[in-house]
mmCIF file of C-alpha atoms and ligand atoms in Angstrom:
data_model
loop_
_atom_site.group_PDB
_atom_site.id
_atom_site.type_symbol
_atom_site.label_atom_id
_atom_site.label_comp_id
_atom_site.label_asym_id
_atom_site.label_seq_id
_atom_site.Cartn_x
_atom_site.Cartn_y
_atom_site.Cartn_z
ATOM 1 C CA MET K 205 -36.546 12.685 14.595
ATOM 2 C CA ASN K 206 -33.012 13.291 15.699
ATOM 3 C CA GLY K 207 -32.899 17.029 15.209
ATOM 4 C CA ALA K 208 -30.179 16.884 12.562
ATOM 5 C CA PRO K 209 -29.995 20.101 10.572
ATOM 6 C CA THR K 210 -31.741 20.068 7.221
ATOM 7 C CA GLY K 211 -29.880 20.499 3.994
ATOM 8 C CA GLN K 212 -30.982 24.099 3.786
ATOM 9 C CA GLN K 213 -29.835 24.877 7.315
ATOM 10 C CA LEU K 214 -26.450 23.337 6.582
ATOM 11 C CA ALA K 215 -26.187 25.192 3.304
ATOM 12 C CA ALA K 216 -26.997 28.398 5.163
ATOM 13 C CA GLN K 217 -24.331 27.657 7.784
ATOM 14 C CA ASN K 218 -21.836 27.189 4.989
ATOM 15 C CA GLY K 219 -22.802 30.491 3.517
ATOM 16 C CA GLU K 220 -24.223 28.940 0.376
ATOM 17 C CA THR K 221 -27.014 30.428 -1.617
ATOM 18 C CA GLU K 222 -30.348 28.686 -1.839
ATOM 19 C CA ARG K 223 -29.829 27.329 -5.318
ATOM 20 C CA SER K 224 -27.233 24.925 -3.907
ATOM 21 C CA ALA K 225 -29.589 22.526 -2.169
ATOM 22 C CA LYS K 226 -27.022 19.883 -1.288
ATOM 23 C CA PRO K 227 -25.540 20.330 2.201
ATOM 24 C CA GLN K 228 -21.793 20.597 2.226
ATOM 25 C CA MET K 229 -20.058 17.849 4.207
ATOM 26 C CA LYS K 230 -16.445 17.319 5.151
ATOM 27 C CA VAL K 231 -15.227 13.890 4.127
ATOM 28 C CA PRO K 232 -11.586 13.321 5.013
ATOM 29 C CA PHE K 233 -9.429 11.164 2.773
ATOM 30 C CA LEU K 234 -8.477 9.104 5.790
ATOM 31 C CA ASP K 235 -9.717 9.183 9.389
ATOM 32 C CA LEU K 236 -7.249 7.512 11.722
ATOM 33 C CA LYS K 237 -8.817 9.143 14.790
ATOM 34 C CA ALA K 238 -12.133 7.436 14.084
ATOM 35 C CA HIS K 239 -10.311 4.134 13.739
ATOM 36 C CA HIS K 240 -8.429 4.467 17.024
ATOM 37 C CA ALA K 241 -11.046 6.088 19.240
ATOM 38 C CA PRO K 242 -13.082 2.970 20.167
ATOM 39 C CA ILE K 243 -9.972 1.055 21.292
ATOM 40 C CA ILE K 244 -7.923 3.877 22.770
ATOM 41 C CA ASP K 245 -7.846 2.200 26.204
ATOM 42 C CA GLU K 246 -6.285 -0.905 24.709
ATOM 43 C CA PHE K 247 -3.476 1.224 23.268
ATOM 44 C CA ASP K 248 -2.950 2.994 26.591
ATOM 45 C CA GLY K 249 -2.580 -0.326 28.372
ATOM 46 C CA ALA K 250 -0.225 -1.790 25.772
ATOM 47 C CA ILE K 251 2.036 1.264 25.632
ATOM 48 C CA ARG K 252 2.180 1.345 29.431
ATOM 49 C CA GLU K 253 3.337 -2.286 29.392
ATOM 50 C CA VAL K 254 6.168 -1.421 27.014
ATOM 51 C CA ILE K 255 7.176 1.491 29.246
ATOM 52 C CA GLU K 256 7.125 -0.699 32.336
ATOM 53 C CA SER K 257 9.322 -3.333 30.747
ATOM 54 C CA SER K 258 11.603 -0.808 28.980
ATOM 55 C CA ALA K 259 11.574 -3.035 25.882
ATOM 56 C CA PHE K 260 11.786 -0.166 23.412
ATOM 57 C CA ALA K 261 14.079 -1.354 20.604
ATOM 58 C CA GLY K 262 13.401 -4.852 19.314
ATOM 59 C CA GLY K 263 12.658 -7.251 22.181
ATOM 60 C CA PRO K 264 9.666 -9.268 23.384
ATOM 61 C CA PHE K 265 6.863 -7.072 21.974
ATOM 62 C CA VAL K 266 8.453 -7.233 18.533
ATOM 63 C CA GLU K 267 8.865 -11.018 18.787
ATOM 64 C CA LYS K 268 5.239 -11.399 19.804
ATOM 65 C CA PHE K 269 4.007 -9.304 16.896
ATOM 66 C CA GLU K 270 6.285 -11.186 14.482
ATOM 67 C CA GLU K 271 4.681 -14.469 15.520
ATOM 68 C CA GLU K 272 1.172 -13.058 15.245
ATOM 69 C CA PHE K 273 1.747 -11.457 11.870
ATOM 70 C CA ALA K 274 3.400 -14.588 10.423
ATOM 71 C CA ALA K 275 0.405 -16.629 11.630
ATOM 72 C CA PHE K 276 -2.035 -14.115 10.154
ATOM 73 C CA CYS K 277 -0.304 -14.341 6.777
ATOM 74 C CA GLY K 278 0.087 -18.105 6.936
ATOM 75 C CA SER K 279 3.846 -17.775 6.630
ATOM 76 C CA SER K 280 6.581 -19.423 8.720
ATOM 77 C CA TYR K 281 8.348 -16.226 9.778
ATOM 78 C CA ALA K 282 7.936 -12.496 10.021
ATOM 79 C CA ILE K 283 10.875 -10.174 10.691
ATOM 80 C CA GLY K 284 9.984 -6.740 12.087
ATOM 81 C CA VAL K 285 11.952 -3.830 10.665
ATOM 82 C CA GLY K 286 11.909 -0.029 10.773
ATOM 83 C CA ASN K 287 9.595 0.585 7.793
ATOM 84 C CA GLY K 288 8.484 -0.870 4.473
ATOM 85 C CA THR K 289 11.446 0.567 2.589
ATOM 86 C CA ASP K 290 13.806 -1.232 4.990
ATOM 87 C CA ALA K 291 11.829 -4.428 4.393
ATOM 88 C CA LEU K 292 12.446 -4.229 0.635
ATOM 89 C CA TRP K 293 16.045 -3.106 0.917
ATOM 90 C CA LEU K 294 17.111 -5.711 3.488
ATOM 91 C CA THR K 295 15.392 -8.487 1.548
ATOM 92 C CA LEU K 296 17.293 -7.561 -1.612
ATOM 93 C CA LEU K 297 20.569 -7.370 0.333
ATOM 94 C CA ALA K 298 19.895 -10.671 2.073
ATOM 95 C CA LEU K 299 19.292 -12.339 -1.290
ATOM 96 C CA GLY K 300 22.702 -11.127 -2.402
ATOM 97 C CA ILE K 301 21.460 -8.584 -4.933
ATOM 98 C CA GLY K 302 23.930 -5.799 -5.619
ATOM 99 C CA GLU K 303 26.104 -4.050 -8.156
ATOM 100 C CA GLY K 304 25.585 -5.138 -11.754
ATOM 101 C CA ASP K 305 22.274 -6.860 -11.043
ATOM 102 C CA GLU K 306 18.885 -5.950 -12.462
ATOM 103 C CA VAL K 307 15.554 -6.198 -10.698
ATOM 104 C CA ILE K 308 12.286 -6.012 -12.622
ATOM 105 C CA THR K 309 9.372 -4.048 -11.161
ATOM 106 C CA VAL K 310 6.566 -1.726 -12.287
ATOM 107 C CA PRO K 311 6.585 2.039 -12.848
ATOM 108 C CA ASN K 312 3.253 2.780 -11.151
ATOM 109 C CA THR K 313 4.136 2.311 -7.520
ATOM 110 C CA PHE K 314 5.414 4.329 -4.610
ATOM 111 C CA ILE K 315 9.037 5.351 -5.149
ATOM 112 C CA ALA K 316 10.257 3.069 -2.330
ATOM 113 C CA THR K 317 9.975 -0.033 -4.516
ATOM 114 C CA ALA K 318 12.536 1.314 -6.978
ATOM 115 C CA GLU K 319 14.553 3.152 -4.324
ATOM 116 C CA ALA K 320 15.261 -0.084 -2.469
ATOM 117 C CA ILE K 321 16.667 -1.605 -5.668
ATOM 118 C CA THR K 322 18.864 1.417 -6.355
ATOM 119 C CA TYR K 323 19.970 1.565 -2.718
ATOM 120 C CA CYS K 324 21.592 -1.849 -2.944
ATOM 121 C CA LYS K 325 23.382 -0.691 -6.116
ATOM 122 C CA ALA K 326 21.267 -2.768 -8.484
ATOM 123 C CA ARG K 327 19.303 -1.353 -11.413
ATOM 124 C CA PRO K 328 15.504 -1.112 -11.505
ATOM 125 C CA VAL K 329 14.059 -2.316 -14.815
ATOM 126 C CA PHE K 330 10.393 -1.529 -15.417
ATOM 127 C CA VAL K 331 7.633 -3.404 -17.201
ATOM 128 C CA ASP K 332 4.183 -2.033 -17.951
ATOM 129 C CA VAL K 333 1.099 -3.095 -16.016
ATOM 130 C CA ASP K 334 -2.147 -4.818 -16.902
ATOM 131 C CA GLU K 335 -4.739 -2.221 -17.839
ATOM 132 C CA ASN K 336 -7.459 -3.736 -15.677
ATOM 133 C CA THR K 337 -5.676 -4.695 -12.469
ATOM 134 C CA PHE K 338 -2.936 -1.992 -12.658
ATOM 135 C CA THR K 339 -0.452 -4.633 -11.489
ATOM 136 C CA MET K 340 2.553 -6.214 -13.267
ATOM 137 C CA ASN K 341 1.658 -7.660 -16.658
ATOM 138 C CA PRO K 342 3.396 -11.065 -16.691
ATOM 139 C CA ALA K 343 3.399 -11.103 -20.508
ATOM 140 C CA GLU K 344 5.792 -8.116 -20.459
ATOM 141 C CA LEU K 345 8.500 -9.863 -18.420
ATOM 142 C CA LYS K 346 10.159 -11.632 -21.353
ATOM 143 C CA LYS K 347 11.077 -8.319 -23.004
ATOM 144 C CA SER K 348 12.994 -7.103 -19.986
ATOM 145 C CA LEU K 349 14.913 -10.236 -19.083
ATOM 146 C CA THR K 350 18.691 -10.050 -19.431
ATOM 147 C CA ALA K 351 21.612 -12.133 -18.164
ATOM 148 C CA ARG K 352 21.825 -9.671 -15.255
ATOM 149 C CA THR K 353 18.209 -10.065 -14.087
ATOM 150 C CA LYS K 354 18.169 -11.453 -10.547
ATOM 151 C CA ALA K 355 14.721 -10.767 -9.129
ATOM 152 C CA ILE K 356 11.188 -9.569 -9.797
ATOM 153 C CA ILE K 357 9.213 -7.292 -7.467
ATOM 154 C CA PRO K 358 5.497 -7.338 -8.266
ATOM 155 C CA VAL K 359 3.521 -4.682 -6.387
ATOM 156 C CA HIS K 360 0.068 -5.509 -5.025
ATOM 157 C CA LEU K 361 -1.126 -2.019 -5.873
ATOM 158 C CA PHE K 362 -4.011 -0.442 -3.929
ATOM 159 C CA GLY K 363 -4.669 -3.762 -2.175
ATOM 160 C CA GLN K 364 -5.116 -6.032 -5.187
ATOM 161 C CA PRO K 365 -2.563 -8.829 -5.636
ATOM 162 C CA ALA K 366 -0.660 -9.034 -8.894
ATOM 163 C CA ASP K 367 -1.304 -12.120 -11.039
ATOM 164 C CA MET K 368 1.262 -14.227 -9.175
ATOM 165 C CA ASP K 369 1.084 -17.646 -10.859
ATOM 166 C CA PRO K 370 2.512 -16.594 -14.252
ATOM 167 C CA ILE K 371 5.053 -14.339 -12.491
ATOM 168 C CA LEU K 372 6.221 -17.211 -10.265
ATOM 169 C CA GLU K 373 6.349 -19.543 -13.253
ATOM 170 C CA PHE K 374 8.489 -17.086 -15.225
ATOM 171 C CA ALA K 375 10.785 -16.626 -12.221
ATOM 172 C CA ARG K 376 11.201 -20.370 -11.761
ATOM 173 C CA ALA K 377 11.966 -20.860 -15.437
ATOM 174 C CA HIS K 378 14.734 -18.233 -15.299
ATOM 175 C CA GLY K 379 16.102 -18.758 -11.791
ATOM 176 C CA LEU K 380 14.898 -15.406 -10.410
ATOM 177 C CA PHE K 381 13.829 -14.435 -6.907
ATOM 178 C CA VAL K 382 10.350 -13.040 -6.377
ATOM 179 C CA ILE K 383 9.877 -10.375 -3.710
ATOM 180 C CA GLU K 384 6.303 -9.209 -3.230
ATOM 181 C CA ASP K 385 5.769 -5.562 -2.402
ATOM 182 C CA ALA K 386 2.739 -6.096 -0.173
ATOM 183 C CA ALA K 387 2.944 -2.665 1.496
ATOM 184 C CA GLN K 388 -0.640 -1.910 0.384
ATOM 185 C CA ALA K 389 -2.073 -5.403 0.678
ATOM 186 C CA HIS K 390 -2.218 -6.619 4.283
ATOM 187 C CA GLY K 391 -4.699 -9.482 4.278
ATOM 188 C CA ALA K 392 -5.387 -9.409 0.516
ATOM 189 C CA GLU K 393 -5.641 -12.802 -1.167
ATOM 190 C CA TYR K 394 -4.621 -14.376 -4.449
ATOM 191 C CA LYS K 395 -6.520 -17.621 -5.147
ATOM 192 C CA GLY K 396 -6.936 -18.035 -1.391
ATOM 193 C CA ARG K 397 -3.271 -17.351 -0.546
ATOM 194 C CA LYS K 398 -2.352 -14.253 1.427
ATOM 195 C CA ALA K 399 -0.433 -11.477 -0.290
ATOM 196 C CA GLY K 400 3.231 -11.608 0.649
ATOM 197 C CA THR K 401 3.442 -15.386 1.065
ATOM 198 C CA MET K 402 3.837 -16.585 -2.511
ATOM 199 C CA GLY K 403 7.299 -15.408 -3.482
ATOM 200 C CA ASP K 404 10.625 -15.837 -1.674
ATOM 201 C CA ALA K 405 9.621 -12.984 0.605
ATOM 202 C CA GLY K 406 6.808 -10.466 1.104
ATOM 203 C CA CYS K 407 7.496 -6.917 2.254
ATOM 204 C CA PHE K 408 5.021 -4.934 4.337
ATOM 205 C CA SER K 409 4.838 -1.346 5.511
ATOM 206 C CA PHE K 410 2.998 -0.343 8.668
ATOM 207 C CA TYR K 411 3.109 3.357 7.873
ATOM 208 C CA PRO K 412 0.164 4.903 9.788
ATOM 209 C CA GLY K 413 -2.118 5.230 6.755
ATOM 210 C CA LYS K 414 -1.694 1.637 5.532
ATOM 211 C CA ASN K 415 -4.435 -0.958 6.133
ATOM 212 C CA LEU K 416 -2.404 -2.098 9.126
ATOM 213 C CA GLY K 417 -0.702 1.017 10.458
ATOM 214 C CA ALA K 418 1.542 1.712 13.450
ATOM 215 C CA PHE K 419 1.763 4.864 15.572
ATOM 216 C CA GLY K 420 4.863 5.846 13.640
ATOM 217 C CA GLU K 421 7.149 3.962 11.280
ATOM 218 C CA ALA K 422 7.341 0.183 11.037
ATOM 219 C CA GLY K 423 7.572 -2.641 8.513
ATOM 220 C CA ALA K 424 8.085 -6.396 8.192
ATOM 221 C CA VAL K 425 9.288 -9.132 5.872
ATOM 222 C CA VAL K 426 7.501 -12.486 5.782
ATOM 223 C CA THR K 427 9.169 -15.609 4.445
ATOM 224 C CA ASN K 428 9.148 -19.395 4.733
ATOM 225 C CA ASP K 429 12.914 -19.580 4.274
ATOM 226 C CA PRO K 430 14.779 -19.923 7.612
ATOM 227 C CA GLU K 431 18.121 -18.814 6.101
ATOM 228 C CA LEU K 432 16.619 -15.688 4.574
ATOM 229 C CA ARG K 433 14.955 -14.941 7.890
ATOM 230 C CA GLU K 434 18.234 -15.223 9.768
ATOM 231 C CA GLN K 435 20.101 -13.094 7.246
ATOM 232 C CA ILE K 436 17.521 -10.303 7.532
ATOM 233 C CA GLN K 437 17.555 -10.550 11.336
ATOM 234 C CA VAL K 438 21.326 -10.054 11.313
ATOM 235 C CA LEU K 439 21.255 -7.235 8.742
ATOM 236 C CA ARG K 440 18.575 -5.244 10.583
ATOM 237 C CA ASP K 441 20.681 -5.242 13.750
ATOM 238 C CA HIS K 442 24.121 -3.968 12.653
ATOM 239 C CA GLY K 443 25.138 -7.293 11.183
ATOM 240 C CA GLN K 444 25.515 -8.830 14.615
ATOM 241 C CA SER K 445 24.711 -12.496 15.166
ATOM 242 C CA ARG K 446 25.070 -11.908 18.899
ATOM 243 C CA LYS K 447 25.647 -8.735 20.834
ATOM 244 C CA TYR K 448 28.844 -6.982 19.669
ATOM 245 C CA TYR K 449 29.850 -9.881 17.388
ATOM 246 C CA HIS K 450 29.387 -8.482 13.894
ATOM 247 C CA THR K 451 29.575 -11.043 11.118
ATOM 248 C CA LEU K 452 28.691 -8.633 8.333
ATOM 249 C CA THR K 453 28.012 -4.990 7.620
ATOM 250 C CA GLY K 454 24.397 -4.262 8.388
ATOM 251 C CA TRP K 455 22.451 -1.214 9.480
ATOM 252 C CA ASN K 456 20.002 -0.215 12.211
ATOM 253 C CA CYS K 457 16.595 -1.245 10.872
ATOM 254 C CA ARG K 458 14.954 -2.565 14.032
ATOM 255 C CA MET K 459 11.261 -2.271 14.779
ATOM 256 C CA ASP K 460 10.530 -0.524 18.063
ATOM 257 C CA GLY K 461 8.601 -2.023 20.949
ATOM 258 C CA ILE K 462 5.789 0.511 21.114
ATOM 259 C CA GLN K 463 5.023 0.048 17.403
ATOM 260 C CA ALA K 464 4.948 -3.729 17.856
ATOM 261 C CA ALA K 465 2.596 -3.499 20.851
ATOM 262 C CA VAL K 466 0.258 -1.185 18.928
ATOM 263 C CA LEU K 467 0.366 -3.429 15.853
ATOM 264 C CA SER K 468 -0.500 -6.526 17.922
ATOM 265 C CA ILE K 469 -3.722 -4.774 18.927
ATOM 266 C CA LYS K 470 -4.548 -3.426 15.485
ATOM 267 C CA LEU K 471 -3.901 -6.772 13.806
ATOM 268 C CA ARG K 472 -6.916 -8.165 15.662
ATOM 269 C CA TYR K 473 -9.169 -5.653 13.897
ATOM 270 C CA LEU K 474 -7.583 -5.902 10.446
ATOM 271 C CA GLU K 475 -9.861 -8.487 8.889
ATOM 272 C CA GLU K 476 -12.991 -6.655 9.994
ATOM 273 C CA ALA K 477 -11.564 -3.359 8.730
ATOM 274 C CA ASN K 478 -10.696 -4.911 5.348
ATOM 275 C CA LEU K 479 -14.245 -6.255 5.009
ATOM 276 C CA LEU K 480 -15.610 -2.773 5.641
ATOM 277 C CA ARG K 481 -13.314 -1.354 2.962
ATOM 278 C CA ARG K 482 -14.647 -3.979 0.532
ATOM 279 C CA LYS K 483 -18.206 -3.049 1.432
ATOM 280 C CA HIS K 484 -17.501 0.647 0.858
ATOM 281 C CA ALA K 485 -15.885 -0.134 -2.499
ATOM 282 C CA LEU K 486 -19.072 -1.928 -3.563
ATOM 283 C CA GLU K 487 -21.165 1.032 -2.463
ATOM 284 C CA TYR K 488 -18.992 3.391 -4.503
ATOM 285 C CA ASN K 489 -19.161 1.033 -7.504
ATOM 286 C CA ARG K 490 -22.930 0.952 -7.262
ATOM 287 C CA ALA K 491 -23.169 4.726 -6.968
ATOM 288 C CA PHE K 492 -21.054 5.150 -10.112
ATOM 289 C CA SER K 493 -22.784 2.515 -12.209
ATOM 290 C CA GLY K 494 -24.342 4.193 -15.212
ATOM 291 C CA ILE K 495 -21.916 7.122 -15.121
ATOM 292 C CA ASP K 496 -19.789 6.481 -18.187
ATOM 293 C CA GLU K 497 -17.232 9.154 -17.316
ATOM 294 C CA VAL K 498 -16.167 7.278 -14.171
ATOM 295 C CA ARG K 499 -14.284 4.011 -14.474
ATOM 296 C CA THR K 500 -14.443 2.101 -11.216
ATOM 297 C CA PRO K 501 -11.739 -0.312 -10.024
ATOM 298 C CA PHE K 502 -11.784 -3.846 -11.367
ATOM 299 C CA GLU K 503 -11.430 -6.775 -8.995
ATOM 300 C CA ALA K 504 -9.800 -9.776 -10.669
ATOM 301 C CA SER K 505 -11.578 -13.119 -10.248
ATOM 302 C CA TYR K 506 -8.446 -14.467 -8.531
ATOM 303 C CA ALA K 507 -8.354 -11.654 -5.975
ATOM 304 C CA GLN K 508 -9.669 -10.655 -2.624
ATOM 305 C CA HIS K 509 -8.948 -6.917 -2.935
ATOM 306 C CA VAL K 510 -8.504 -4.991 0.345
ATOM 307 C CA TYR K 511 -8.901 -1.467 -1.083
ATOM 308 C CA HIS K 512 -6.032 0.299 0.589
ATOM 309 C CA VAL K 513 -6.859 2.856 -2.098
ATOM 310 C CA TYR K 514 -10.137 3.220 -3.980
ATOM 311 C CA ALA K 515 -9.082 4.887 -7.231
ATOM 312 C CA ILE K 516 -11.430 5.772 -10.043
ATOM 313 C CA ARG K 517 -10.273 6.722 -13.537
ATOM 314 C CA VAL K 518 -11.534 9.968 -15.028
ATOM 315 C CA GLN K 519 -10.609 12.380 -17.811
ATOM 316 C CA GLU K 520 -9.731 15.916 -16.715
ATOM 317 C CA ARG K 521 -8.722 14.473 -13.372
ATOM 318 C CA ASP K 522 -7.114 17.632 -12.016
ATOM 319 C CA GLU K 523 -10.258 19.732 -12.494
ATOM 320 C CA ILE K 524 -12.399 17.094 -10.840
ATOM 321 C CA LEU K 525 -9.953 16.889 -7.957
ATOM 322 C CA ARG K 526 -10.153 20.642 -7.478
ATOM 323 C CA HIS K 527 -13.941 20.515 -7.510
ATOM 324 C CA LEU K 528 -13.977 17.765 -4.869
ATOM 325 C CA GLN K 529 -11.613 19.688 -2.644
ATOM 326 C CA GLU K 530 -13.876 22.721 -2.869
ATOM 327 C CA LYS K 531 -16.770 20.515 -1.814
ATOM 328 C CA GLY K 532 -14.903 19.324 1.279
ATOM 329 C CA VAL K 533 -13.913 15.915 -0.081
ATOM 330 C CA GLY K 534 -10.372 14.767 0.655
ATOM 331 C CA CYS K 535 -8.811 13.049 -2.335
ATOM 332 C CA ALA K 536 -5.382 12.191 -3.653
ATOM 333 C CA VAL K 537 -3.467 10.982 -6.699
ATOM 334 C CA HIS K 538 -1.512 7.730 -6.517
ATOM 335 C CA TYR K 539 0.768 8.582 -8.261
ATOM 336 C CA PRO K 540 1.020 11.692 -10.451
ATOM 337 C CA ILE K 541 4.374 10.762 -12.054
ATOM 338 C CA PRO K 542 5.333 7.175 -12.862
ATOM 339 C CA ILE K 543 8.718 6.209 -11.441
ATOM 340 C CA HIS K 544 10.515 5.944 -14.784
ATOM 341 C CA LEU K 545 9.745 9.624 -15.428
ATOM 342 C CA GLN K 546 10.765 10.882 -11.983
ATOM 343 C CA GLU K 547 13.740 13.203 -11.898
ATOM 344 C CA ALA K 548 15.510 10.895 -9.458
ATOM 345 C CA CYS K 549 15.440 8.135 -12.082
ATOM 346 C CA ARG K 550 16.606 10.215 -15.026
ATOM 347 C CA ASN K 551 19.879 8.342 -15.177
ATOM 348 C CA LEU K 552 17.990 5.131 -16.023
ATOM 349 C CA GLY K 553 17.312 6.642 -19.442
ATOM 350 C CA TYR K 554 13.591 5.973 -19.828
ATOM 351 C CA LYS K 555 11.506 8.270 -22.046
ATOM 352 C CA ALA K 556 7.843 9.274 -21.927
ATOM 353 C CA GLY K 557 5.868 6.713 -23.899
ATOM 354 C CA ALA K 558 7.912 3.758 -22.618
ATOM 355 C CA PHE K 559 5.000 2.425 -20.539
ATOM 356 C CA PRO K 560 1.747 3.714 -22.033
ATOM 357 C CA ILE K 561 -0.615 2.069 -19.554
ATOM 358 C CA ALA K 562 1.224 3.211 -16.443
ATOM 359 C CA GLU K 563 1.516 6.681 -17.959
ATOM 360 C CA SER K 564 -2.180 7.014 -18.749
ATOM 361 C CA LEU K 565 -3.088 5.748 -15.279
ATOM 362 C CA ALA K 566 -0.944 8.500 -13.775
ATOM 363 C CA GLU K 567 -3.081 11.024 -15.653
ATOM 364 C CA GLU K 568 -6.451 9.477 -14.878
ATOM 365 C CA PHE K 569 -6.268 8.033 -11.371
ATOM 366 C CA LEU K 570 -8.181 9.800 -8.639
ATOM 367 C CA SER K 571 -8.209 8.248 -5.150
ATOM 368 C CA LEU K 572 -11.396 8.854 -3.170
ATOM 369 C CA PRO K 573 -11.853 8.727 0.617
ATOM 370 C CA MET K 574 -11.448 5.135 1.817
ATOM 371 C CA PHE K 575 -11.216 3.960 5.417
ATOM 372 C CA PRO K 576 -13.224 1.454 7.460
ATOM 373 C CA GLU K 577 -15.277 4.054 9.347
ATOM 374 C CA LEU K 578 -16.581 5.763 6.199
ATOM 375 C CA THR K 579 -20.369 6.110 6.416
ATOM 376 C CA THR K 580 -22.994 5.530 3.746
ATOM 377 C CA GLU K 581 -23.861 9.246 3.854
ATOM 378 C CA GLN K 582 -20.231 10.146 3.222
ATOM 379 C CA ILE K 583 -19.980 7.713 0.306
ATOM 380 C CA GLU K 584 -23.188 9.072 -1.208
ATOM 381 C CA TYR K 585 -21.957 12.625 -0.800
ATOM 382 C CA VAL K 586 -18.589 11.859 -2.421
ATOM 383 C CA ALA K 587 -20.272 9.992 -5.292
ATOM 384 C CA CYS K 588 -22.659 12.902 -5.756
ATOM 385 C CA CYS K 589 -19.803 15.418 -5.907
ATOM 386 C CA VAL K 590 -17.937 13.256 -8.426
ATOM 387 C CA SER K 591 -21.032 12.910 -10.618
ATOM 388 C CA ASP K 592 -21.546 16.672 -10.505
ATOM 389 C CA ALA K 593 -17.934 17.264 -11.417
ATOM 390 C CA VAL K 594 -17.897 14.947 -14.425
ATOM 391 C CA GLY K 595 -21.086 16.560 -15.682
ATOM 392 C CA VAL K 596 -20.403 19.534 -17.975
ATOM 393 C CA GLY K 597 -21.949 22.171 -15.722
ATOM 394 C CA ALA K 598 -19.876 21.626 -12.628
ATOM 395 C CA LEU K 599 -16.610 22.159 -14.436
ATOM 396 C CA ALA K 600 -17.660 25.510 -15.846
HETATM 397 C C1 PLP J 66 4.180 2.540 1.676
HETATM 398 C C2 PLP J 66 4.866 1.789 0.597
HETATM 399 C C3 PLP J 66 6.216 1.406 0.674
HETATM 400 C C4 PLP J 66 7.174 1.935 1.709
HETATM 401 O O1 PLP J 66 6.826 1.752 3.020
HETATM 402 P P1 PLP J 66 7.381 2.763 4.148
HETATM 403 O O2 PLP J 66 6.929 2.106 5.399
HETATM 404 O O3 PLP J 66 6.730 4.068 3.916
HETATM 405 O O4 PLP J 66 8.855 2.810 4.018
HETATM 406 C C5 PLP J 66 6.734 0.602 -0.318
HETATM 407 N N1 PLP J 66 5.989 0.206 -1.356
HETATM 408 C C6 PLP J 66 4.706 0.574 -1.496
HETATM 409 C C7 PLP J 66 3.923 0.084 -2.685
HETATM 410 C C8 PLP J 66 4.102 1.389 -0.526
HETATM 411 O O5 PLP J 66 2.837 1.764 -0.688
#
């Protein structure tokens, strides 16, 4: 025996009465500390190297990571930038998208996808998503095509790739660019191809909480197109093709050396971490099987999902969320308001009801704790709390 406290002892510590037999646990939504702790010495060494070489902004550590990340994705090039929003914005700019153009994307995504379109003066046009995969429904594209449409940005939401083949086919037929928002899908696969490598470019975020996360802000674009690569390299560095020779108006969107050094280390553990996420997702699915009130995520037959987010669908989501928080379970909603109904997008003129699937997902989605170091006990506890909450009694 390992001397672990019994359920009753724990319940007593938490000041609970005896009728509540289940020990209260704390399950964070995300545990970056647990992820970093076993390899903290590697980070120390790598950061020291950057300090010793003073290669802080761009430079050799960024170039090394770019090569490694391109190889990981199976793409010719990666271009390191400041964050995922930069990756999207610079890609659109580099493809010549600007005033008067329209770019088709989905309403259930992080705001950055639409923001990047708006920020290069083009107009975001939304299409509804598939009700099973929550990603762009290719059958909806036709409706939104106009003479001004220049590009499509499918989002590989929660770590599951969008159905790329019909999207690519539609784009080819109408002369449109395809930019993949792969900010949540590092290492995910579509029919054996890595997310981010199927369109003209793939955009990644290395925000700390992403499947591959930096120690601050970072992002990258991957592409097989050498001209697009060069254009983005120039744009991210003040439009200079060599130092102080500025061929166009750019911006400062460089990746920094410490982030690149950290990412080179973390990239080596990404595949293993993604496999653990997949294992946890299966455990959750199993725990919820037979509970009709909980709809578990669907993995398409074409996909290797990497579960950046494990979101269930439930009615009365907000009450269940409150119950979980009371029970010490960290959870979140991705995302409570679809983009077309955000105040910032009011000028686009969309009304509630425009995208029924995206809108109902916004009401029903509940993201549960998901990170590689999650334990079976934690998963069982979370599943137990969810089952309690969807049962009539717990909500009273
Ligand atoms: C995180 C994210 C982004 C933006 O990345 P940042 O690094 O935070 O700028 C863009 N799109 C999606 C879908 C994301 O999840």
